Amino acid sequence: MTITEEIQRRRTFAIISHPDAGKTTLTEKLLLYGGAVQLAGSVTARKNQRATTSDWMELEKKRGISISSTVLQFDYDGYRLNLLDTPGHKDFSEDTYRVLTAVDAVVMVIDSAKGIEPQTRKLFEVCRQRGVPIFTFMNKCDRPMKEPLALLDELERVLGIGAFPVNWPIGNGADFQGVYDRQTKTMHTFERVVGGKYRAPETVGGLHDPAVRGNLSEADFAKTVEELEMLEHAGEIFDDAAVLAGKSTPVFFGSGVNNFGVQLLLDGFLKHSPAPKSRVMGGIEIAPENPAFSGFIFKIQANMDPKHRDRIAFIRVCSGKFDRDMTVHHSRSEKKVRLSSSHKLFGNERETVDEAYPGDVIGLVGHDSFGIGDTLTTDPKILYKEIPRFTPEAFSYLHNPNTGKYKQFRQGLDQLLQEGVIQALYLRNSSIKTPLLAAVGPLQFEVVQFRLESEYGAESRLEAAPWSVVRWLPTDIKEEELDALSLPTGARLAYDVGKNPVILFQNEWSANYFGETNKNTPLSALPVQTTRE
Ligand SMILES: Nc1nc2c(ncn2[C@@H]2O[C@H](COP(=O)(O)OP(=O)(O)OP(=O)(O)O)[C@@H](O)[C@H]2O)c(=O)[nH]1
Ligand SMILES: [Mg+2]
């Protein structure tokens, strides 16, 4: 295969939504229908039930929520898919947003009983800003759902995106039978299988074919026919250009847990979603076919496999071809590094990979100097600046109650900081040695404590810190100028990991007051990108 053919068959996409809409369940079902797993697991980790492939972390299995994004690479129907399941909880949105920089399309999952929820709206906004094509899966049609027309209307009204129903639900809630595929004009009715572990037996036929009508009542059937006529009458056609521009979203209905409509989503997605495209950085366009290899690191994760206590840097390949053992330029250290330990990833399983192409996400092991956001390339002129950073809103000291385990505590914490699970701040002119942690949301503290204990055997104790707002000062501010600042009551000066000065305030009001009275010292809510060496 030529490099162009390799690129054209790549599909790199994330599943996003508000917590609990069914991302991990759908991911598992895409793996089932994609032939990557034989038996689907379930997120409700009841006894005797397989856990899902993407929620492999101990705490995820325990809580039944996703905490960290997961990469799954597999082949299906000639395509190579790089699928990323993301956490929905807002406390982990930094991880989710990083993933969005690494994908070419997203599947947005909506709980059809609830419609568009706040976190979905936020994630949608990020996709829109990046111009990422969005495919919509209206999930949980097996529960009393909102009217399908009302759901489409919500997409248009709340998100301001055109919505094109590719298929249409037949029945609703307990009477949900399947979907009508408007492209092929066929009804697909399904049978429920216990636990949704296997593919759901499916009957396909024309709209008026009694064999495929399942247990649908006359009234429900009449309603479906009327709605379909209405949609046909509206005369809208599938507009690929609008989808690729992120202006319109193809909508699929179904039920992930019951496997209804999953195959249609998978096939429809692959048919209409884009292969990797050029990226524009600092005004330079880098095409995937560019002969120089390039990519950037968007995620770091340690201890994925208890057998190998090591850390993996996840890189999204953007251009050229990756060959194992190749030597590349590493942007942060400005040094040449040899990439000899490269892996393809499937949840927490890994396998050595010898080559990779644009669109692929691969894991690199054995490079402690790699950090999130770093570019690796054979052309040092290429530099990606993709990774967004978030303003922390929760602050806590993390104590080590067991001095005998200081080494484990410190080592574990340093690792988690490097993964970006949480940030650390260092108070200025302070003798306090207890780390001050800064998080987007308090669940991140829980993850730190759990992982310290389970992966490093280190206990820890949290102590709330008295601040709730952090603002960055200009990076070039001088030490004397810091000394001369007059801070509001309770505020403190500190540094982030990049040694950039910040001010910690007790509340928003205090931060605003400082801003008003110190016009010459502009504050910024977002961490500055440059670091002072
Ligand atoms: N009734 C019904 N329940 C579903 C369906 N899909 C998922 N669920 C349930 O919804 C709950 C949440 O599912 P997950 O797949 O963990 O949701 P998620 O979006 O990955 O959640 P986070 O990753 O924590 O944001 C689980 O109890 C699932 O069994 C569906 O089609 N119908
Ligand atoms: Mg999940």
XYZ file of C-alpha atoms and ligand atoms in Angstrom:
566
model
C 0.000 0.000 0.000
C 1.197 3.516 -0.726
C 1.369 6.073 2.064
C -1.669 7.822 0.570
C -3.668 4.593 0.704
C -2.559 4.029 4.282
C -3.693 7.538 5.228
C -7.008 7.198 3.425
C -7.952 4.088 5.373
C -7.267 5.653 8.778
C -10.147 6.859 10.964
C -9.174 8.504 14.235
C -12.075 9.555 16.411
C -13.234 10.168 19.966
C -16.494 9.389 21.690
C -17.682 12.339 23.752
C -20.626 13.345 25.926
C -21.982 14.306 29.287
C -21.288 11.694 32.018
C -23.314 8.501 31.806
C -24.760 8.974 28.318
C -23.213 5.634 27.364
C -19.806 6.330 25.748
C -17.958 3.384 27.249
C -20.875 1.057 26.538
C -21.000 2.228 22.928
C -17.214 1.902 22.614
C -17.460 -1.700 23.750
C -20.215 -2.368 21.224
C -18.225 -0.776 18.409
C -15.443 -3.202 19.330
C -17.930 -6.077 19.258
C -19.323 -5.119 15.856
C -15.867 -4.203 14.603
C -14.751 -7.732 15.395
C -12.153 -6.555 17.909
C -13.743 -8.341 20.879
C -15.778 -11.543 20.748
C -17.805 -10.871 23.840
C -18.830 -7.422 25.040
C -18.249 -6.456 28.648
C -20.380 -4.173 30.725
C -19.676 -1.052 32.750
C -21.934 -2.177 35.551
C -19.244 -4.436 36.949
C -21.515 -7.007 38.492
C -20.156 -10.366 39.458
C -19.518 -12.730 36.575
C -19.633 -9.885 34.114
C -16.705 -8.866 31.982
C -15.476 -5.357 32.524
C -15.279 -3.135 29.446
C -12.071 -2.864 27.477
C -11.835 0.890 27.857
C -12.559 1.241 31.586
C -9.596 -0.903 32.634
C -8.353 1.200 35.542
C -9.029 -0.118 39.041
C -10.942 2.967 40.145
C -12.985 3.025 36.934
C -14.129 -0.537 37.472
C -14.965 0.243 41.066
C -16.906 3.427 40.385
C -18.404 2.510 36.999
C -17.277 5.820 35.504
C -14.490 6.695 33.091
C -11.629 8.631 34.618
C -9.031 8.528 31.924
C -9.255 8.403 28.135
C -8.444 5.086 26.465
C -7.021 4.304 23.038
C -8.242 1.321 21.043
C -6.730 0.492 17.686
C -8.277 -2.147 15.461
C -8.962 -3.068 11.852
C -12.401 -3.360 10.370
C -13.605 -3.602 6.785
C -10.310 -2.405 5.362
C -10.132 0.563 7.707
C -7.701 1.094 10.537
C -9.576 2.661 13.418
C -8.037 4.591 16.276
C -10.908 4.962 18.709
C -10.637 7.040 21.878
C -13.154 6.680 24.700
C -13.151 9.787 26.880
C -14.353 10.530 30.421
C -17.494 12.664 30.614
C -17.099 14.108 34.111
C -16.072 17.739 34.016
C -13.311 17.208 36.568
C -11.511 15.146 33.930
C -12.240 17.413 31.013
C -8.592 18.414 30.614
C -7.898 14.835 29.524
C -10.906 14.856 27.191
C -9.886 18.173 25.615
C -6.366 16.877 24.967
C -7.862 13.890 23.178
C -9.884 16.242 20.983
C -6.624 17.678 19.635
C -5.616 14.206 18.482
C -8.722 13.156 16.532
C -10.238 13.895 13.123
C -13.898 13.352 14.054
C -16.106 12.669 17.068
C -19.151 10.609 17.883
C -21.315 12.623 20.257
C -23.504 10.391 22.411
C -26.791 11.769 23.676
C -29.077 10.185 26.234
C -32.362 10.354 24.313
C -34.364 10.693 27.492
C -32.384 13.721 28.591
C -31.445 15.522 25.404
C -28.421 17.800 25.313
C -26.783 18.059 28.709
C -24.343 20.781 29.834
C -21.070 18.879 29.439
C -22.042 17.747 25.935
C -22.628 21.376 25.050
C -19.167 22.396 26.263
C -17.431 19.592 24.403
C -19.433 20.397 21.308
C -18.182 24.004 21.468
C -14.567 22.806 21.492
C -15.234 20.589 18.474
C -16.876 23.446 16.649
C -13.929 25.763 17.323
C -11.589 23.135 15.942
C -13.898 22.410 13.011
C -14.107 18.716 13.913
C -16.888 16.784 12.119
C -19.491 15.489 14.579
C -21.590 12.329 14.287
C -24.472 11.984 16.719
C -25.684 8.807 18.385
C -29.057 9.160 20.124
C -28.590 6.461 22.721
C -30.897 4.743 25.201
C -33.924 4.642 22.886
C -34.937 1.588 24.921
C -35.898 3.987 27.701
C -38.784 6.456 27.512
C -37.179 8.956 25.177
C -37.973 12.449 24.004
C -39.741 12.740 20.669
C -37.143 12.173 17.931
C -38.203 15.357 16.152
C -37.766 17.290 19.388
C -34.250 15.823 19.744
C -33.314 16.995 16.252
C -34.758 20.377 17.013
C -32.649 20.534 20.177
C -29.479 19.905 18.162
C -30.358 22.783 15.896
C -31.610 25.141 18.582
C -29.219 24.468 21.473
C -26.067 23.625 19.531
C -26.811 25.552 16.364
C -25.822 22.666 14.118
C -27.845 21.229 11.260
C -29.101 17.713 11.983
C -29.640 15.056 9.354
C -31.349 11.858 10.566
C -29.623 8.956 8.834
C -31.943 6.524 10.524
C -35.096 6.807 12.577
C -36.270 5.003 15.735
C -39.093 2.514 15.467
C -41.040 2.453 18.701
C -39.908 3.980 21.943
C -38.839 2.785 25.385
C -39.951 -0.758 26.162
C -41.457 -0.923 22.650
C -38.284 0.152 20.874
C -37.821 -2.347 18.027
C -35.010 -0.943 15.946
C -34.417 1.715 13.336
C -35.396 2.599 9.793
C -32.378 3.319 7.611
C -33.326 6.252 5.392
C -30.371 5.703 3.054
C -31.294 2.167 2.037
C -34.999 2.501 2.906
C -34.956 -0.579 5.105
C -36.267 -1.419 8.528
C -33.846 -3.066 10.954
C -35.525 -4.688 13.905
C -33.512 -6.363 16.616
C -33.947 -8.885 19.362
C -32.589 -8.181 22.799
C -29.871 -10.547 23.967
C -29.125 -11.014 27.636
C -26.564 -8.481 28.806
C -25.990 -7.379 25.196
C -22.873 -9.528 25.116
C -23.390 -10.824 21.580
C -24.571 -9.177 18.400
C -28.318 -8.685 18.468
C -30.185 -10.903 15.963
C -31.509 -8.599 13.285
C -34.305 -8.715 10.710
C -34.110 -6.418 7.698
C -36.888 -5.580 5.258
C -39.020 -2.876 3.702
C -41.096 -0.453 5.749
C -44.346 -2.274 5.050
C -42.917 -5.764 5.342
C -44.892 -7.406 8.184
C -41.992 -9.773 8.897
C -39.829 -6.956 10.208
C -42.476 -5.094 12.124
C -41.674 -6.929 15.339
C -44.143 -6.236 18.093
C -44.796 -2.712 16.956
C -48.373 -1.579 17.588
C -50.467 -0.181 14.724
C -50.451 3.235 16.340
C -46.643 3.319 16.694
C -46.241 2.071 13.151
C -48.564 4.781 11.825
C -46.612 7.396 13.766
C -43.296 6.187 12.337
C -44.671 6.200 8.798
C -46.004 9.716 9.251
C -42.714 11.010 10.644
C -40.731 9.403 7.838
C -43.030 10.951 5.254
C -42.535 14.296 6.895
C -38.747 13.937 6.751
C -38.882 12.902 3.097
C -41.152 15.811 2.381
C -38.639 18.227 3.903
C -36.413 17.010 1.081
C -33.095 17.398 2.867
C -30.255 15.290 1.496
C -27.102 14.047 3.145
C -24.601 16.855 2.660
C -21.073 15.455 3.039
C -19.444 18.860 2.673
C -21.538 20.331 5.506
C -20.707 17.337 7.723
C -16.982 17.612 7.049
C -17.130 21.339 7.785
C -18.822 20.626 11.134
C -21.980 22.497 10.060
C -24.277 19.512 10.000
C -24.344 16.296 12.001
C -25.579 12.919 10.784
C -27.878 11.489 13.462
C -28.179 7.781 14.291
C -30.665 6.371 16.800
C -30.160 3.226 18.831
C -29.350 1.597 22.109
C -25.740 0.795 22.903
C -26.431 -1.564 25.742
C -28.809 -3.646 23.573
C -26.642 -3.415 20.434
C -29.485 -1.772 18.484
C -28.267 0.417 15.634
C -24.564 -0.034 16.444
C -23.654 -1.639 13.112
C -25.438 1.121 11.196
C -23.591 3.753 13.197
C -20.218 2.088 12.623
C -20.719 1.665 8.885
C -22.294 5.090 8.446
C -19.514 6.727 10.392
C -16.755 5.041 8.402
C -18.386 5.926 5.119
C -18.793 9.621 5.838
C -15.997 10.514 8.283
C -12.740 12.053 7.101
C -9.284 10.517 6.813
C -6.448 12.507 8.469
C -6.098 16.012 7.075
C -3.414 18.685 6.995
C -2.677 20.597 10.161
C -1.814 24.263 10.130
C 0.796 25.382 12.646
C 2.131 28.911 12.781
C 0.859 29.553 9.272
C 2.593 26.456 7.846
C 0.445 23.692 6.445
C 1.684 20.204 7.255
C 0.017 17.633 5.039
C -0.181 14.027 6.223
C 1.706 13.042 3.052
C 4.604 15.312 4.035
C 7.702 13.074 3.814
C 8.891 14.231 7.246
C 7.586 12.187 10.139
C 5.858 14.314 12.775
C 3.445 13.960 15.656
C 2.732 15.273 19.133
C 2.267 13.753 22.563
C -1.225 14.342 23.967
C -1.285 11.953 26.881
C 1.001 10.179 29.312
C -0.023 7.267 31.458
C 1.971 5.094 33.840
C 1.361 1.626 35.240
C -1.148 0.567 32.611
C 0.085 -2.949 32.812
C 0.893 -4.246 36.311
C 3.517 -6.481 34.719
C 5.422 -3.519 33.313
C 5.652 -0.669 35.754
C 6.483 1.899 33.107
C 4.998 4.929 31.482
C 3.609 5.322 28.014
C 3.612 8.548 26.034
C 0.756 8.598 23.522
C 1.629 10.238 20.264
C -0.704 11.133 17.419
C 1.120 10.722 14.128
C 0.367 13.730 11.906
C 2.677 13.340 8.912
C 5.093 10.939 7.244
C 5.764 7.385 8.232
C 6.843 6.120 11.605
C 9.419 3.336 11.639
C 10.497 1.679 14.844
C 14.075 2.589 15.817
C 13.927 5.844 13.894
C 15.703 8.882 15.298
C 13.650 12.046 15.751
C 13.986 15.551 17.093
C 12.306 16.058 20.490
C 11.009 19.632 20.802
C 11.285 20.063 24.588
C 14.873 18.871 25.003
C 15.904 19.892 21.472
C 17.738 16.597 21.376
C 17.709 13.655 19.022
C 16.041 10.576 20.452
C 15.699 7.067 19.111
C 12.208 5.585 19.261
C 12.781 1.909 19.765
C 9.955 0.876 22.062
C 6.740 1.594 20.178
C 3.377 -0.035 20.709
C -0.075 -0.236 19.302
C -2.671 0.032 22.044
C -5.904 -1.663 22.825
C -7.129 -0.529 26.240
C -4.390 -1.631 28.622
C -3.039 -4.211 26.196
C -0.096 -3.406 23.994
C 1.805 -4.943 21.151
C 5.043 -3.859 19.504
C 4.433 -1.875 16.347
C 7.050 -1.452 13.612
C 5.363 1.147 11.472
C 2.629 3.718 11.819
C 0.977 6.279 9.566
C -0.789 9.626 9.987
C -3.906 9.187 12.101
C -2.380 6.447 14.211
C -2.004 6.803 17.936
C 0.948 4.844 19.232
C 2.493 4.435 22.654
C 6.172 5.134 23.265
C 7.874 3.646 26.296
C 11.119 4.520 27.993
C 11.464 8.273 27.559
C 11.247 10.078 30.876
C 11.890 13.429 29.240
C 8.710 13.308 27.142
C 5.942 15.612 28.306
C 2.411 16.375 27.195
C 2.424 18.683 24.180
C 5.916 17.734 22.922
C 6.528 17.395 19.196
C 8.543 14.503 17.768
C 9.661 14.920 14.177
C 12.364 14.335 11.615
C 11.971 17.968 10.540
C 12.799 20.282 13.473
C 10.944 23.133 11.760
C 7.671 21.395 12.589
C 6.324 22.334 16.008
C 2.793 21.521 17.140
C 1.135 23.695 19.753
C -2.081 21.850 20.223
C -2.499 21.127 23.886
C -4.989 23.266 25.803
C -4.462 23.942 29.482
C -7.102 24.560 32.104
C -7.413 26.897 35.029
C -7.502 24.953 38.298
C -10.407 25.742 40.587
C -9.734 23.424 43.528
C -6.693 23.516 45.809
C -5.523 21.096 48.471
C -2.388 20.177 50.363
C -1.405 16.557 50.087
C 0.244 15.191 53.242
C 2.297 12.060 53.537
C 1.195 10.543 56.868
C 3.779 7.773 56.717
C 7.319 9.208 56.725
C 8.768 5.734 56.161
C 7.146 5.718 52.740
C 8.339 9.140 51.654
C 10.127 7.739 48.622
C 7.044 5.967 47.235
C 4.893 9.012 47.980
C 7.222 11.383 46.156
C 7.861 9.060 43.233
C 4.166 8.397 42.731
C 3.256 12.052 42.962
C 5.971 13.088 40.511
C 4.685 10.520 38.055
C 1.077 11.682 38.374
C 2.188 15.285 37.921
C 4.000 14.338 34.752
C 0.877 12.613 33.473
C -1.000 15.854 34.064
C -3.497 14.073 36.317
C -3.178 17.121 38.518
C -0.993 20.251 38.790
C 1.271 21.347 41.620
C 1.997 24.859 42.846
C 4.865 26.037 45.039
C 4.196 28.841 47.481
C 6.719 31.665 47.270
C 8.959 32.261 50.296
C 7.487 29.316 52.099
C 9.052 26.694 54.285
C 6.063 24.375 53.848
C 7.236 21.215 52.122
C 3.770 19.717 51.711
C 2.798 19.737 48.023
C -0.019 22.108 47.111
C -2.149 20.472 44.437
C -4.348 22.320 41.987
C -7.159 20.613 40.112
C -9.897 21.495 37.675
C -12.287 19.548 39.921
C -12.093 17.720 43.262
C -12.507 14.211 41.780
C -8.939 14.593 40.533
C -7.723 14.598 44.160
C -9.507 11.316 44.709
C -7.802 9.808 41.664
C -4.396 10.960 42.927
C -4.988 9.429 46.355
C -6.329 6.174 44.947
C -3.531 5.747 42.440
C -0.821 6.651 44.997
C -2.129 3.908 47.205
C -2.827 1.229 44.582
C 0.130 1.827 42.260
C 2.804 3.047 44.680
C 1.643 1.735 48.055
C 1.684 5.266 49.464
C -1.012 6.589 51.754
C -1.894 10.265 51.675
C -4.090 12.772 53.461
C -5.784 15.803 51.921
C -6.077 19.148 53.626
C -8.213 21.836 52.038
C -6.267 24.960 51.103
C -7.904 28.362 51.587
C -7.918 29.456 47.926
C -10.344 28.984 45.086
C -8.911 31.140 42.316
C -5.513 31.204 40.622
C -4.306 33.838 38.185
C -1.083 33.924 36.220
C 1.190 36.971 36.322
C 3.215 38.132 33.306
C 6.064 35.645 32.837
C 8.701 38.345 32.598
C 7.802 40.002 35.904
C 10.889 40.565 38.065
C 11.416 39.267 41.591
C 11.563 42.856 42.946
C 8.227 43.566 41.308
C 6.756 40.508 42.986
C 8.101 41.749 46.323
C 6.443 45.098 45.752
C 2.956 43.758 44.965
C 0.324 44.504 47.544
C -1.940 41.488 47.746
C -5.501 41.355 49.091
C -6.143 39.597 52.414
C -5.457 35.887 52.266
C -3.872 35.950 48.804
C -0.476 34.318 48.231
C 2.186 34.302 45.561
C 3.218 30.944 44.158
C 4.856 29.329 41.119
C 3.567 26.695 38.740
C 5.708 23.765 37.566
C 7.140 25.900 34.781
C 8.297 28.424 37.455
C 5.739 30.942 36.247
C 4.480 33.225 39.007
C 0.825 33.067 39.995
C -1.381 34.600 42.649
C -3.747 32.469 44.692
C -6.886 34.318 45.766
C -9.523 33.382 48.303
C -12.321 34.125 45.871
C -13.275 35.651 42.556
C -14.101 38.974 44.146
C -10.637 39.307 45.612
C -9.045 38.449 42.241
C -11.174 41.055 40.473
C -10.332 43.647 43.095
C -6.617 43.045 42.588
C -7.113 43.343 38.813
C -8.959 46.652 39.160
C -6.363 48.187 41.458
C -3.253 46.896 39.662
C -3.864 47.773 36.055
C -0.129 47.612 35.317
C 0.066 43.990 36.357
C -2.240 42.099 34.017
C -3.476 38.752 35.278
C -4.498 35.871 33.075
C -6.909 33.075 33.847
C -5.061 30.602 31.692
C -1.575 29.329 32.343
C 0.909 30.938 30.009
C 2.477 28.612 27.497
C 6.084 29.764 27.733
C 8.269 28.707 30.624
C 11.132 30.655 32.110
C 14.235 28.535 32.134
N -31.102 1.650 29.179
C -29.925 1.852 28.636
N -28.855 2.046 29.413
C -27.661 2.253 28.824
C -27.513 2.284 27.408
N -26.210 2.522 27.129
C -25.581 2.638 28.320
N -26.438 2.479 29.353
C -26.144 2.500 30.804
O -25.777 3.806 31.187
C -24.802 3.770 32.234
C -23.587 4.591 31.853
O -22.937 3.998 30.766
P -21.420 4.286 30.398
O -21.186 3.635 29.095
O -20.516 3.994 31.528
O -21.479 5.860 30.226
P -20.254 6.849 29.917
O -20.810 7.890 29.007
O -19.085 6.086 29.430
O -19.965 7.470 31.349
P -18.626 8.294 31.806
O -17.480 7.720 31.044
O -18.491 8.077 33.261
O -18.887 9.714 31.440
C -24.465 2.296 32.439
O -25.202 1.832 33.543
C -24.950 1.639 31.161
O -25.325 0.296 31.336
C -28.669 2.073 26.596
O -28.657 2.062 25.373
N -29.844 1.869 27.271
Mg -17.164 6.013 30.116
